[in-house]
Every structure is written in structure tokens, then in C-alpha cells.
Amino acid sequence: MAFFRIKKGIGGYMAHQAIYRKWRPMVFEDIVGQGHITQTLKNQILNDKIGHAYLFCGTRGTGKTTCAKVLSRAVNCLNPHDGSPCNECEVCKGILDGSILDVKEIDAASNNGVDNIREIRDDVRYVSTNAKYTVYIIDEVHMLSTGAFNALLKTLEEPPEHVIFILATTEAHKVPQTILSRCQRFDFKRIKPSDIILRMKEIAHGDKLNISEDAYELLGRLADGSMRDGLSILERVVSACGNSITAKNITATLGISTAESIFQITDAIEKGDVNKIISVIDNVMSDGKDLRVFIDSLIKNFRDMLICKITEDSSAMLDYNAEDMVKLKALSDKMSFEKISHATSVLSDAQADTKWMKSPRIVYELALIKLARPEYDDSPSAVMDRLASLESKVKNGAVTDTSSLSERISNLEEKVKNGITVQPTETVKKKEVTEKKKTSVRYITQFRKKNSPPTILLSRLQRIGTTYRERCATRQVT
Ligand SMILES: [Zn+2]
């Protein structure tokens, strides 16, 4: 099994290393989720078709540097196994313990000047006596200055036989075309949760960690495509909770909220249940969770609901377990597109407004109340949200009491006629909400009850929508 190979490779001197370092893959076979790349590289080594310049692109934690290090040993290994380094021959060992200096790692973020690259140009002329190839791994290569790129280009144009460049970057679009065209480019993909879990299971077996299935699922999701992030989360949880890990341990250690409270609050917003919203927030706070992180998760939840609404096969795009996926779909079916997108923008605004606040709770609560009771909210997107929900009610024939709907429409008509005041979120205080509530009640009682048939209500609604959109356009209300 894979982990035995690793253990054998670097033996005993790694007792106190971080999980990520300790379990850094030593052979191509242990690099997860990038089979399309590792197989190509192995074939090149087996067929002795090694390139002189490689570009590894991809987001953080996807295995670029790890792969570069494995490749740098594989090309020099005296006894490679199926294209992977043996990690046991004198050259592999020498590279690993630092006694052979022919694999040079350069961090372009801190060595980005033309002089740094000129040093490399002078350096490449010397042929190593220890290893077949001198390998330069230039990390974050997009950080090089223009002068440095030009100097590098000269070397890449006529690379000596014994030199290999491996350039790694998270931002390939910042690398000049002249450099790109001289490299074999490999794009590292974000690692799928299932692949991350598979690797974690190997590590758990090797480190005698007892991780529950729900914990694996959560870790796979939290890693967000990055093995490094996934393993550093695991590291934090292990140091806080010991070797037995459940999903509860993880949420407690990281201060993240459970999916359950996210669904509860979304459901409360949909139902307009303000009491429930306040009580969920209370629970989040009393559990010692970070409210900001909770709101972040809630925003992500609304974004996922939008994906459910607009795509056919949303479960393939979203990382939810089967049970949560059913809940998410049910919620997204109940809410209109306008309502969900309005919720996303209101919460994102609240997040921005509270960035420097010590106790953002009141702002969050207010934002959530506005979402649950759009009648307290006069912002353009809230009005559109209300129009959409009324329109769909009338269309679906869900209106039995036309008189009360007529009142609400009159209320909206009046507001559109009088112009809508757009208030920035930060100036809205709880007190003002109470006042608005009183005004709304007055609005409703002001208008006499009419018994209009649904078709007339619908046309009135559509008229409000048109007038409102025109108003927004002429006044440039955003
Ligand atoms: Zn070897």
C-alpha cells in the first residue's frame, strides 16, 4: 500500500513533522487527483523523453510543488520504479537529505529580480558530477519582474542538455507568452472531495487516527479542492481533539456551524419566521461559533440554492451528502430566484458593513429580519423580490383572499408612485425598522378593501413592475 512506500522512503527522522509535510507524496502514484499529469510524466521518464522546461499551473494545494520534487528525483534516480523515483538509491537519498545540491528551489516571490535569474544563467553552465540533471524549481514564477523574465527566456531558448526547469504558478495568465510557448504546460485540477478523502484514509491508517465517516465527508468538503488545506485542518483537529475525530470535533474546533442550523435559518427566512431566526442566532452564539463564519456559510448556501434553481444536474456540481441535497433542493424550490439572489446580496452587504465591527450581531439580525419580512425593506431588490413572489402567487392561483392582496398591491403602488427611498444598510437601525412597521400598518389600513379578480391583480402587479423599472432606470437607483 502507498503509505508503506512513503514510510520506507524517509524513515525515522520525521517524528514531529506536520501531517502535510510528513505525508507529502514521495512517488507519482501517491499524488492524488492529478492522474492525467503524473501518468504523462511517468511515460516521459520510461521512454526517456524528458523535457527541458515544464510549467505547472493550478490553484494552491493541488500538488504542483510536490509533483516538481518527485519529478526532480525521478529524472535523476538510478533505479526508478515504473517512472517514479526509488527514494533509496544514493542519488535519491542525497537529494532528499540535501547532500546533493542539484535540485534547486527558488521562490520567485522573494527572488524576483533580474540578478537572481542571472545567477541561474551563470550557474547552469556547470555540469553536476553527482546527478544526471540539475533541476531548477521556480515557485510562484508569475512574480518575476519583466527583466527577470527576459533573462529567464534567454536560458529557456538554449537550455543546456543537463538542465531542467520546472516553473510553478497559481496565475498562469501573468506569465508572458514567450515563456509559456517554451514550456510543456500541465494544468493541475482542484482535487475532488472523494480523492481527498481517499488520501486521508491512507494517512489515518498510517498515523493510527480514528476518523468517523461524517468527519471524512466534512473534511473533504472543507478542503475546498486543496490537499494542503485539508491536511492542515486535519492537523488542527488532531492537536485539539486527539486521535479520535468526529464531524462534531471538527465543527467545534473550527467554529463552523452545522448544516442543520444553516437550513433552519434559511427555512425561517422563507417562512417569514422572525422568532426562529433570532433563536437560531442565539444558539449559534451560545455554542461559541463565529457569527461571521456562520453568515459566510449562509451566503454559500444561498449561492448553492441558485445553482439548484438554474441547473439541471446540480448535485453533480455541489458537494452535499444525499440527505442535505434533498433539503437544499426543497428550499430552493420554495423560494423565487429573486428572493434567493436578494438574500445573497443583502447578506454580502452586511458582511462588508461589519468587517471592522466588534459585535456585528445586530447588523446580521437586521439583515436577516429584512429577508424574512421584505415589507420592512424598501430597497429596489427587496421590492422586486416582493413583486416576484406576489406575481407567482397570483399566477399559481394561490390567492384565495384577494382583498388582502389588493391592499398589499395598493401599498406597493403607492410606494412606487411616491418614489422609493433607498437606504444604505449601515444607517438602518432597529428603531427604524419598528417605525417602518408602523408605517406599513398605516398604509394597509389607509386603503379600502377591493375585491378584484386575480387577472386584474396580476396586470396591476406587472404595471408596478414596469413603472418601478422605469423609475430605477431614470433615477439610476442601483
Ligand atoms: Zn532512486
GROMACS .gro file of C-alpha atoms and ligand atoms in nm:
model
  479
    1MET     CA    1   0.000   0.000   0.000
    2ALA     CA    2   0.102   0.352  -0.073
    3PHE     CA    3   0.183   0.470   0.278
    4PHE     CA    4   0.436   0.193   0.335
    5ARG     CA    5   0.636   0.324   0.044
    6ILE     CA    6   0.644   0.669   0.199
    7LYS     CA    7   0.745   0.539   0.540
    8LYS     CA    8   1.029   0.339   0.390
    9GLY     CA    9   1.144   0.638   0.187
   10ILE     CA   10   1.225   0.888   0.456
   11GLY     CA   11   1.242   0.665   0.757
   12GLY     CA   12   1.258   0.779   1.114
   13TYR     CA   13   1.364   1.142   1.111
   14MET     CA   14   1.020   1.293   1.083
   15ALA     CA   15   0.854   1.221   1.413
   16HIS     CA   16   0.738   1.577   1.478
   17GLN     CA   17   0.661   1.692   1.128
   18ALA     CA   18   0.325   1.840   1.038
   19ILE     CA   19   0.089   1.590   0.878
   20TYR     CA   20   0.116   1.770   0.545
   21ARG     CA   21   0.496   1.751   0.538
   22LYS     CA   22   0.515   1.405   0.681
   23TRP     CA   23   0.276   1.266   0.422
   24ARG     CA   24   0.399   1.465   0.125
   25PRO     CA   25   0.390   1.213  -0.162
   26MET     CA   26   0.731   1.066  -0.246
   27VAL     CA   27   0.623   0.890  -0.567
   28PHE     CA   28   0.390   0.984  -0.854
   29GLU     CA   29   0.140   0.716  -0.750
   30ASP     CA   30   0.067   0.897  -0.422
   31ILE     CA   31  -0.020   1.231  -0.583
   32VAL     CA   32  -0.399   1.231  -0.584
   33GLY     CA   33  -0.641   1.378  -0.832
   34GLN     CA   34  -0.380   1.459  -1.100
   35GLY     CA   35  -0.357   1.123  -1.277
   36HIS     CA   36  -0.362   1.292  -1.619
   37ILE     CA   37  -0.036   1.467  -1.529
   38THR     CA   38   0.151   1.203  -1.332
   39GLN     CA   39   0.087   0.937  -1.597
   40THR     CA   40   0.228   1.162  -1.872
   41LEU     CA   41   0.537   1.240  -1.665
   42LYS     CA   42   0.594   0.873  -1.583
   43ASN     CA   43   0.568   0.786  -1.952
   44GLN     CA   44   0.824   1.054  -2.038
   45ILE     CA   45   1.067   0.906  -1.788
   46LEU     CA   46   1.006   0.548  -1.901
   47ASN     CA   47   1.058   0.648  -2.266
   48ASP     CA   48   1.346   0.882  -2.188
   49LYS     CA   49   1.161   1.177  -2.343
   50ILE     CA   50   1.223   1.429  -2.067
   51GLY     CA   51   1.155   1.795  -2.146
   52HIS     CA   52   1.374   2.089  -2.052
   53ALA     CA   53   1.104   2.325  -1.934
   54TYR     CA   54   0.778   2.248  -1.758
   55LEU     CA   55   0.507   2.482  -1.639
   56PHE     CA   56   0.284   2.355  -1.359
   57CYS     CA   57  -0.029   2.569  -1.320
   58GLY     CA   58  -0.314   2.539  -1.074
   59THR     CA   59  -0.469   2.669  -0.754
   60ARG     CA   60  -0.292   2.631  -0.419
   61GLY     CA   61  -0.259   2.291  -0.261
   62THR     CA   62  -0.318   2.091  -0.577
   63GLY     CA   63   0.026   1.925  -0.578
   64LYS     CA   64   0.239   2.139  -0.812
   65THR     CA   65   0.549   2.166  -0.591
   66THR     CA   66   0.512   1.809  -0.469
   67CYS     CA   67   0.497   1.687  -0.827
   68ALA     CA   68   0.800   1.901  -0.919
   69LYS     CA   69   1.000   1.746  -0.635
   70VAL     CA   70   0.905   1.392  -0.730
   71LEU     CA   71   0.993   1.465  -1.094
   72SER     CA   72   1.329   1.613  -0.994
   73ARG     CA   73   1.424   1.286  -0.824
   74ALA     CA   74   1.265   1.064  -1.089
   75VAL     CA   75   1.484   1.211  -1.365
   76ASN     CA   76   1.796   1.151  -1.157
   77CYS     CA   77   1.708   0.822  -0.989
   78LEU     CA   78   1.948   0.533  -1.056
   79ASN     CA   79   1.677   0.274  -1.016
   80PRO     CA   80   1.333   0.423  -1.097
   81HIS     CA   81   1.022   0.208  -1.047
   82ASP     CA   82   0.772   0.248  -1.329
   83GLY     CA   83   0.876   0.611  -1.378
   84SER     CA   84   0.871   0.702  -1.007
   85PRO     CA   85   1.187   0.763  -0.801
   86CYS     CA   86   1.301   0.475  -0.580
   87ASN     CA   87   1.388   0.715  -0.294
   88GLU     CA   88   1.651   0.460  -0.185
   89CYS     CA   89   1.942   0.492  -0.426
   90GLU     CA   90   2.232   0.720  -0.334
   91VAL     CA   91   2.111   0.999  -0.565
   92CYS     CA   92   1.751   0.994  -0.434
   93LYS     CA   93   1.880   0.986  -0.076
   94GLY     CA   94   2.130   1.262  -0.148
   95ILE     CA   95   1.861   1.489  -0.291
   96LEU     CA   96   1.628   1.412  -0.001
   97ASP     CA   97   1.884   1.476   0.273
   98GLY     CA   98   2.034   1.779   0.097
   99SER     CA   99   2.383   1.638   0.037
  100ILE     CA  100   2.329   1.650  -0.340
  101LEU     CA  101   2.257   2.009  -0.440
  102ASP     CA  102   2.137   1.957  -0.794
  103VAL     CA  103   1.772   2.023  -0.720
  104LYS     CA  104   1.739   2.394  -0.655
  105GLU     CA  105   1.419   2.551  -0.533
  106ILE     CA  106   1.375   2.920  -0.594
  107ASP     CA  107   1.086   3.120  -0.455
  108ALA     CA  108   1.018   3.384  -0.718
  109ALA     CA  109   0.806   3.580  -0.470
  110SER     CA  110   1.121   3.682  -0.280
  111ASN     CA  111   1.382   3.641  -0.558
  112ASN     CA  112   1.210   3.818  -0.842
  113GLY     CA  113   1.487   4.045  -0.969
  114VAL     CA  114   1.692   4.017  -1.284
  115ASP     CA  115   2.009   3.948  -1.078
  116ASN     CA  116   1.853   3.638  -0.924
  117ILE     CA  117   1.785   3.494  -1.268
  118ARG     CA  118   2.131   3.597  -1.399
  119GLU     CA  119   2.279   3.390  -1.116
  120ILE     CA  120   2.087   3.093  -1.250
  121ARG     CA  121   2.214   3.166  -1.602
  122ASP     CA  122   2.574   3.159  -1.482
  123ASP     CA  123   2.503   2.855  -1.272
  124VAL     CA  124   2.355   2.637  -1.549
  125ARG     CA  125   2.689   2.622  -1.730
  126TYR     CA  126   2.841   2.396  -1.467
  127VAL     CA  127   2.775   2.028  -1.515
  128SER     CA  128   2.699   1.839  -1.198
  129THR     CA  129   2.911   1.543  -1.101
  130ASN     CA  130   2.654   1.383  -0.874
  131ALA     CA  131   2.330   1.386  -1.066
  132LYS     CA  132   2.239   1.348  -1.431
  133TYR     CA  133   2.023   1.660  -1.433
  134THR     CA  134   2.031   1.988  -1.247
  135VAL     CA  135   1.668   2.079  -1.178
  136TYR     CA  136   1.553   2.434  -1.106
  137ILE     CA  137   1.211   2.456  -0.945
  138ILE     CA  138   1.090   2.816  -0.964
  139ASP     CA  139   0.784   2.859  -0.747
  140GLU     CA  140   0.531   3.141  -0.798
  141VAL     CA  141   0.707   3.219  -1.125
  142HIS     CA  142   0.448   3.484  -1.219
  143MET     CA  143   0.609   3.709  -0.954
  144LEU     CA  144   0.926   3.759  -1.162
  145SER     CA  145   0.995   4.110  -1.289
  146THR     CA  146   0.992   4.179  -1.663
  147GLY     CA  147   1.372   4.193  -1.666
  148ALA     CA  148   1.392   3.862  -1.484
  149PHE     CA  149   1.151   3.702  -1.731
  150ASN     CA  150   1.369   3.822  -2.019
  151ALA     CA  151   1.679   3.679  -1.856
  152LEU     CA  152   1.497   3.350  -1.796
  153LEU     CA  153   1.379   3.346  -2.156
  154LYS     CA  154   1.739   3.356  -2.283
  155THR     CA  155   1.817   3.043  -2.080
  156LEU     CA  156   1.498   2.868  -2.187
  157GLU     CA  157   1.578   2.937  -2.552
  158GLU     CA  158   1.901   2.738  -2.537
  159PRO     CA  159   1.885   2.517  -2.231
  160PRO     CA  160   2.196   2.304  -2.168
  161GLU     CA  161   2.134   1.929  -2.205
  162HIS     CA  162   2.171   1.861  -1.833
  163VAL     CA  163   1.928   2.129  -1.709
  164ILE     CA  164   1.553   2.106  -1.642
  165PHE     CA  165   1.334   2.399  -1.541
  166ILE     CA  166   1.009   2.338  -1.358
  167LEU     CA  167   0.809   2.659  -1.323
  168ALA     CA  168   0.510   2.656  -1.090
  169THR     CA  169   0.239   2.919  -1.069
  170THR     CA  170  -0.109   2.983  -0.939
  171GLU     CA  171  -0.156   3.256  -1.201
  172ALA     CA  172  -0.053   3.134  -1.543
  173HIS     CA  173  -0.216   3.435  -1.712
  174LYS     CA  174   0.058   3.655  -1.563
  175VAL     CA  175   0.335   3.453  -1.727
  176PRO     CA  176   0.449   3.606  -2.060
  177GLN     CA  177   0.351   3.422  -2.378
  178THR     CA  178   0.719   3.393  -2.478
  179ILE     CA  179   0.785   3.185  -2.164
  180LEU     CA  180   0.463   2.982  -2.196
  181SER     CA  181   0.544   2.882  -2.552
  182ARG     CA  182   0.875   2.728  -2.443
  183CYS     CA  183   0.728   2.512  -2.166
  184GLN     CA  184   0.532   2.191  -2.153
  185ARG     CA  185   0.226   2.309  -1.968
  186PHE     CA  186   0.039   2.096  -1.714
  187ASP     CA  187  -0.281   2.221  -1.552
  188PHE     CA  188  -0.339   2.088  -1.202
  189LYS     CA  189  -0.707   2.045  -1.120
  190ARG     CA  190  -0.876   2.123  -0.791
  191ILE     CA  191  -0.883   1.792  -0.606
  192LYS     CA  192  -1.224   1.626  -0.574
  193PRO     CA  193  -1.353   1.566  -0.218
  194SER     CA  194  -1.363   1.190  -0.286
  195ASP     CA  195  -0.991   1.192  -0.379
  196ILE     CA  196  -0.902   1.398  -0.073
  197ILE     CA  197  -1.094   1.154   0.147
  198LEU     CA  198  -0.917   0.856  -0.010
  199ARG     CA  199  -0.576   1.004   0.070
  200MET     CA  200  -0.686   1.100   0.423
  201LYS     CA  201  -0.791   0.740   0.483
  202GLU     CA  202  -0.439   0.623   0.395
  203ILE     CA  203  -0.292   0.883   0.629
  204ALA     CA  204  -0.536   0.794   0.909
  205HIS     CA  205  -0.436   0.429   0.873
  206GLY     CA  206  -0.066   0.516   0.886
  207ASP     CA  207  -0.097   0.760   1.178
  208LYS     CA  208  -0.350   0.544   1.367
  209LEU     CA  209  -0.618   0.812   1.357
  210ASN     CA  210  -0.977   0.709   1.414
  211ILE     CA  211  -1.185   0.932   1.186
  212SER     CA  212  -1.561   0.884   1.150
  213GLU     CA  213  -1.730   0.874   0.808
  214ASP     CA  214  -1.915   1.203   0.861
  215ALA     CA  215  -1.585   1.363   0.962
  216TYR     CA  216  -1.423   1.243   0.638
  217GLU     CA  217  -1.710   1.389   0.439
  218LEU     CA  218  -1.680   1.724   0.615
  219LEU     CA  219  -1.301   1.731   0.578
  220GLY     CA  220  -1.334   1.655   0.207
  221ARG     CA  221  -1.570   1.948   0.165
  222LEU     CA  222  -1.374   2.193   0.384
  223ALA     CA  223  -1.052   2.120   0.195
  224ASP     CA  224  -1.215   2.302  -0.097
  225GLY     CA  225  -1.002   2.135  -0.363
  226SER     CA  226  -0.671   2.173  -0.180
  227MET     CA  227  -0.494   1.877  -0.020
  228ARG     CA  228  -0.275   2.113   0.182
  229ASP     CA  229  -0.576   2.295   0.328
  230GLY     CA  230  -0.749   1.965   0.400
  231LEU     CA  231  -0.449   1.825   0.585
  232SER     CA  232  -0.385   2.143   0.780
  233ILE     CA  233  -0.746   2.133   0.901
  234LEU     CA  234  -0.694   1.769   1.000
  235GLU     CA  235  -0.376   1.872   1.183
  236ARG     CA  236  -0.561   2.140   1.382
  237VAL     CA  237  -0.836   1.900   1.479
  238VAL     CA  238  -0.590   1.626   1.580
  239SER     CA  239  -0.392   1.865   1.801
  240ALA     CA  240  -0.714   1.991   1.964
  241CYS     CA  241  -0.907   1.665   1.998
  242GLY     CA  242  -0.657   1.379   1.981
  243ASN     CA  243  -0.672   1.077   1.756
  244SER     CA  244  -1.048   1.015   1.757
  245ILE     CA  245  -1.222   1.256   1.526
  246THR     CA  246  -1.590   1.312   1.452
  247ALA     CA  247  -1.766   1.578   1.246
  248LYS     CA  248  -1.866   1.739   1.577
  249ASN     CA  249  -1.499   1.771   1.680
  250ILE     CA  250  -1.426   1.944   1.353
  251THR     CA  251  -1.712   2.194   1.371
  252ALA     CA  252  -1.626   2.268   1.735
  253THR     CA  253  -1.254   2.315   1.666
  254LEU     CA  254  -1.302   2.535   1.363
  255GLY     CA  255  -1.602   2.723   1.499
  256ILE     CA  256  -1.805   2.636   1.193
  257SER     CA  257  -2.178   2.585   1.201
  258THR     CA  258  -2.358   2.269   1.123
  259ALA     CA  259  -2.556   2.235   0.804
  260GLU     CA  260  -2.862   2.192   1.023
  261SER     CA  261  -2.863   2.547   1.163
  262ILE     CA  262  -2.799   2.686   0.815
  263PHE     CA  263  -3.104   2.501   0.681
  264GLN     CA  264  -3.312   2.607   0.982
  265ILE     CA  265  -3.242   2.974   0.931
  266THR     CA  266  -3.298   2.954   0.554
  267ASP     CA  267  -3.631   2.786   0.619
  268ALA     CA  268  -3.721   3.057   0.873
  269ILE     CA  269  -3.641   3.328   0.616
  270GLU     CA  270  -3.863   3.154   0.363
  271LYS     CA  271  -4.148   3.129   0.616
  272GLY     CA  272  -4.101   3.482   0.749
  273ASP     CA  273  -4.046   3.340   1.099
  274VAL     CA  274  -3.851   3.613   1.279
  275ASN     CA  275  -3.865   3.439   1.619
  276LYS     CA  276  -3.698   3.132   1.474
  277ILE     CA  277  -3.425   3.344   1.316
  278ILE     CA  278  -3.342   3.509   1.648
  279SER     CA  279  -3.339   3.175   1.828
  280VAL     CA  280  -3.104   3.014   1.572
  281ILE     CA  281  -2.867   3.311   1.605
  282ASP     CA  282  -2.887   3.273   1.984
  283ASN     CA  283  -2.787   2.908   1.956
  284VAL     CA  284  -2.500   2.984   1.720
  285MET     CA  285  -2.368   3.244   1.965
  286SER     CA  286  -2.414   3.030   2.276
  287ASP     CA  287  -2.232   2.742   2.105
  288GLY     CA  288  -1.936   2.978   2.079
  289LYS     CA  289  -1.947   2.979   1.698
  290ASP     CA  290  -1.819   3.271   1.496
  291LEU     CA  291  -2.119   3.461   1.359
  292ARG     CA  292  -1.921   3.588   1.061
  293VAL     CA  293  -1.830   3.234   0.961
  294PHE     CA  294  -2.194   3.135   1.006
  295ILE     CA  295  -2.311   3.416   0.774
  296ASP     CA  296  -2.043   3.311   0.523
  297SER     CA  297  -2.185   2.959   0.523
  298LEU     CA  298  -2.536   3.100   0.486
  299ILE     CA  299  -2.429   3.306   0.182
  300LYS     CA  300  -2.272   2.995   0.032
  301ASN     CA  301  -2.596   2.808   0.098
  302PHE     CA  302  -2.800   3.070  -0.093
  303ARG     CA  303  -2.549   3.059  -0.377
  304ASP     CA  304  -2.588   2.681  -0.390
  305MET     CA  305  -2.967   2.724  -0.395
  306LEU     CA  306  -2.928   2.949  -0.701
  307ILE     CA  307  -2.728   2.673  -0.869
  308CYS     CA  308  -3.008   2.429  -0.784
  309LYS     CA  309  -3.255   2.666  -0.946
  310ILE     CA  310  -3.072   2.728  -1.270
  311THR     CA  311  -2.900   2.397  -1.345
  312GLU     CA  312  -3.042   2.059  -1.435
  313ASP     CA  313  -2.793   1.840  -1.254
  314SER     CA  314  -2.698   2.048  -0.952
  315SER     CA  315  -2.599   1.752  -0.734
  316ALA     CA  316  -2.305   1.684  -0.965
  317MET     CA  317  -2.182   2.041  -0.917
  318LEU     CA  318  -2.235   2.072  -0.542
  319ASP     CA  319  -2.066   1.883  -0.260
  320TYR     CA  320  -2.356   1.780  -0.040
  321ASN     CA  321  -2.443   1.443   0.106
  322ALA     CA  322  -2.767   1.292  -0.025
  323GLU     CA  323  -2.977   1.399   0.273
  324ASP     CA  324  -2.862   1.762   0.267
  325MET     CA  325  -2.901   1.776  -0.110
  326VAL     CA  326  -3.271   1.688  -0.074
  327LYS     CA  327  -3.314   1.966   0.185
  328LEU     CA  328  -3.129   2.218  -0.030
  329LYS     CA  329  -3.341   2.135  -0.335
  330ALA     CA  330  -3.665   2.157  -0.136
  331LEU     CA  331  -3.569   2.502  -0.005
  332SER     CA  332  -3.465   2.630  -0.346
  333ASP     CA  333  -3.797   2.510  -0.493
  334LYS     CA  334  -3.986   2.709  -0.232
  335MET     CA  335  -3.805   3.038  -0.289
  336SER     CA  336  -3.812   3.256  -0.600
  337PHE     CA  337  -3.495   3.331  -0.794
  338GLU     CA  338  -3.534   3.699  -0.699
  339LYS     CA  339  -3.565   3.618  -0.330
  340ILE     CA  340  -3.255   3.399  -0.327
  341SER     CA  341  -3.042   3.647  -0.518
  342HIS     CA  342  -3.173   3.930  -0.299
  343ALA     CA  343  -3.077   3.730   0.011
  344THR     CA  344  -2.727   3.673  -0.125
  345SER     CA  345  -2.672   4.042  -0.188
  346VAL     CA  346  -2.823   4.161   0.144
  347LEU     CA  347  -2.603   3.920   0.341
  348SER     CA  348  -2.292   4.004   0.140
  349ASP     CA  349  -2.356   4.374   0.209
  350ALA     CA  350  -2.400   4.302   0.579
  351GLN     CA  351  -2.073   4.109   0.571
  352ALA     CA  352  -1.895   4.407   0.413
  353ASP     CA  353  -2.056   4.656   0.654
  354THR     CA  354  -1.949   4.464   0.961
  355LYS     CA  355  -1.593   4.399   0.852
  356TRP     CA  356  -1.444   4.619   1.125
  357MET     CA  357  -1.721   4.590   1.383
  358LYS     CA  358  -1.656   4.423   1.715
  359SER     CA  359  -2.010   4.297   1.759
  360PRO     CA  360  -2.178   4.259   1.423
  361ARG     CA  361  -2.471   4.064   1.563
  362ILE     CA  362  -2.729   4.343   1.540
  363VAL     CA  363  -2.645   4.416   1.175
  364TYR     CA  364  -2.675   4.049   1.086
  365GLU     CA  365  -3.004   4.012   1.272
  366LEU     CA  366  -3.144   4.316   1.099
  367ALA     CA  367  -3.038   4.186   0.758
  368LEU     CA  368  -3.200   3.850   0.833
  369ILE     CA  369  -3.522   4.014   0.955
  370LYS     CA  370  -3.538   4.219   0.637
  371LEU     CA  371  -3.506   3.900   0.437
  372ALA     CA  372  -3.778   3.727   0.634
  373ARG     CA  373  -4.008   4.029   0.622
  374PRO     CA  374  -3.944   4.208   0.294
  375GLU     CA  375  -4.223   4.454   0.378
  376TYR     CA  376  -3.974   4.617   0.617
  377ASP     CA  377  -3.731   4.664   0.335
  378ASP     CA  378  -3.771   4.931   0.065
  379SER     CA  379  -3.453   4.859  -0.126
  380PRO     CA  380  -3.503   4.803  -0.502
  381SER     CA  381  -3.410   4.436  -0.491
  382ALA     CA  382  -3.648   4.377  -0.199
  383VAL     CA  383  -3.933   4.538  -0.393
  384MET     CA  384  -3.854   4.320  -0.694
  385ASP     CA  385  -3.848   4.019  -0.465
  386ARG     CA  386  -4.193   4.110  -0.329
  387LEU     CA  387  -4.333   4.169  -0.678
  388ALA     CA  388  -4.199   3.834  -0.794
  389SER     CA  389  -4.348   3.648  -0.501
  390LEU     CA  390  -4.689   3.819  -0.543
  391GLU     CA  391  -4.687   3.754  -0.918
  392SER     CA  392  -4.615   3.388  -0.870
  393LYS     CA  393  -4.888   3.359  -0.605
  394VAL     CA  394  -5.147   3.514  -0.837
  395LYS     CA  395  -5.031   3.308  -1.135
  396ASN     CA  396  -5.045   2.983  -0.941
  397GLY     CA  397  -5.394   3.064  -0.820
  398ALA     CA  398  -5.268   3.051  -0.463
  399VAL     CA  399  -5.462   3.364  -0.380
  400THR     CA  400  -5.788   3.299  -0.200
  401ASP     CA  401  -5.819   3.627  -0.017
  402THR     CA  402  -5.797   3.879  -0.299
  403SER     CA  403  -5.890   4.169  -0.074
  404SER     CA  404  -5.578   4.147   0.139
  405LEU     CA  405  -5.361   4.103  -0.168
  406SER     CA  406  -5.527   4.405  -0.321
  407GLU     CA  407  -5.421   4.601  -0.014
  408ARG     CA  408  -5.065   4.489  -0.049
  409ILE     CA  409  -5.064   4.584  -0.414
  410SER     CA  410  -5.209   4.926  -0.334
  411ASN     CA  411  -4.934   4.961  -0.079
  412LEU     CA  412  -4.672   4.882  -0.341
  413GLU     CA  413  -4.837   5.108  -0.599
  414GLU     CA  414  -4.832   5.392  -0.352
  415LYS     CA  415  -4.466   5.336  -0.273
  416VAL     CA  416  -4.368   5.324  -0.638
  417LYS     CA  417  -4.574   5.637  -0.708
  418ASN     CA  418  -4.414   5.828  -0.421
  419GLY     CA  419  -4.070   5.712  -0.514
  420ILE     CA  420  -3.873   5.465  -0.317
  421THR     CA  421  -3.615   5.576  -0.069
  422VAL     CA  422  -3.303   5.371  -0.093
  423GLN     CA  423  -3.130   5.344   0.239
  424PRO     CA  424  -2.776   5.222   0.284
  425THR     CA  425  -2.771   4.924   0.516
  426GLU     CA  426  -2.547   5.079   0.780
  427THR     CA  427  -2.786   5.367   0.851
  428VAL     CA  428  -3.080   5.141   0.917
  429LYS     CA  429  -3.124   5.089   1.287
  430LYS     CA  430  -3.355   4.857   1.470
  431LYS     CA  431  -3.563   5.155   1.581
  432GLU     CA  432  -3.625   5.248   1.221
  433VAL     CA  433  -3.749   4.901   1.148
  434THR     CA  434  -4.016   4.940   1.416
  435GLU     CA  435  -4.115   5.272   1.266
  436LYS     CA  436  -4.135   5.122   0.922
  437LYS     CA  437  -4.355   4.850   1.059
  438LYS     CA  438  -4.595   5.114   1.195
  439THR     CA  439  -4.596   5.295   0.860
  440SER     CA  440  -4.670   4.971   0.676
  441VAL     CA  441  -4.966   4.906   0.904
  442ARG     CA  442  -5.089   5.257   0.833
  443TYR     CA  443  -5.051   5.201   0.460
  444ILE     CA  444  -5.260   4.891   0.477
  445THR     CA  445  -5.540   5.044   0.681
  446GLN     CA  446  -5.543   5.354   0.461
  447PHE     CA  447  -5.652   5.163   0.155
  448ARG     CA  448  -6.001   5.038   0.135
  449LYS     CA  449  -6.055   4.678   0.054
  450LYS     CA  450  -6.131   4.592  -0.305
  451ASN     CA  451  -6.235   4.256  -0.439
  452SER     CA  452  -6.051   4.244  -0.769
  453PRO     CA  453  -6.026   3.920  -0.967
  454PRO     CA  454  -5.673   3.768  -0.995
  455THR     CA  455  -5.626   3.874  -1.360
  456ILE     CA  456  -5.668   4.240  -1.266
  457LEU     CA  457  -5.435   4.197  -0.970
  458LEU     CA  458  -5.176   4.043  -1.199
  459SER     CA  459  -5.193   4.324  -1.451
  460ARG     CA  460  -5.163   4.576  -1.168
  461LEU     CA  461  -4.857   4.394  -1.040
  462GLN     CA  462  -4.699   4.392  -1.383
  463ARG     CA  463  -4.770   4.762  -1.419
  464ILE     CA  464  -4.597   4.828  -1.088
  465GLY     CA  465  -4.301   4.629  -1.210
  466THR     CA  466  -4.279   4.833  -1.532
  467THR     CA  467  -4.318   5.168  -1.358
  468TYR     CA  468  -4.068   5.065  -1.099
  469ARG     CA  469  -3.810   4.953  -1.353
  470GLU     CA  470  -3.851   5.279  -1.544
  471ARG     CA  471  -3.806   5.475  -1.225
  472CYS     CA  472  -3.494   5.283  -1.141
  473ALA     CA  473  -3.358   5.345  -1.490
  474THR     CA  474  -3.422   5.721  -1.489
  475ARG     CA  475  -3.306   5.774  -1.133
  476GLN     CA  476  -3.022   5.530  -1.167
  477VAL     CA  477  -3.122   5.362  -0.848
  478THR     CA  478  -2.898   5.064  -0.803
  479ZN      ZN  479   1.649   0.645  -0.670
   0.00000   0.00000   0.00000
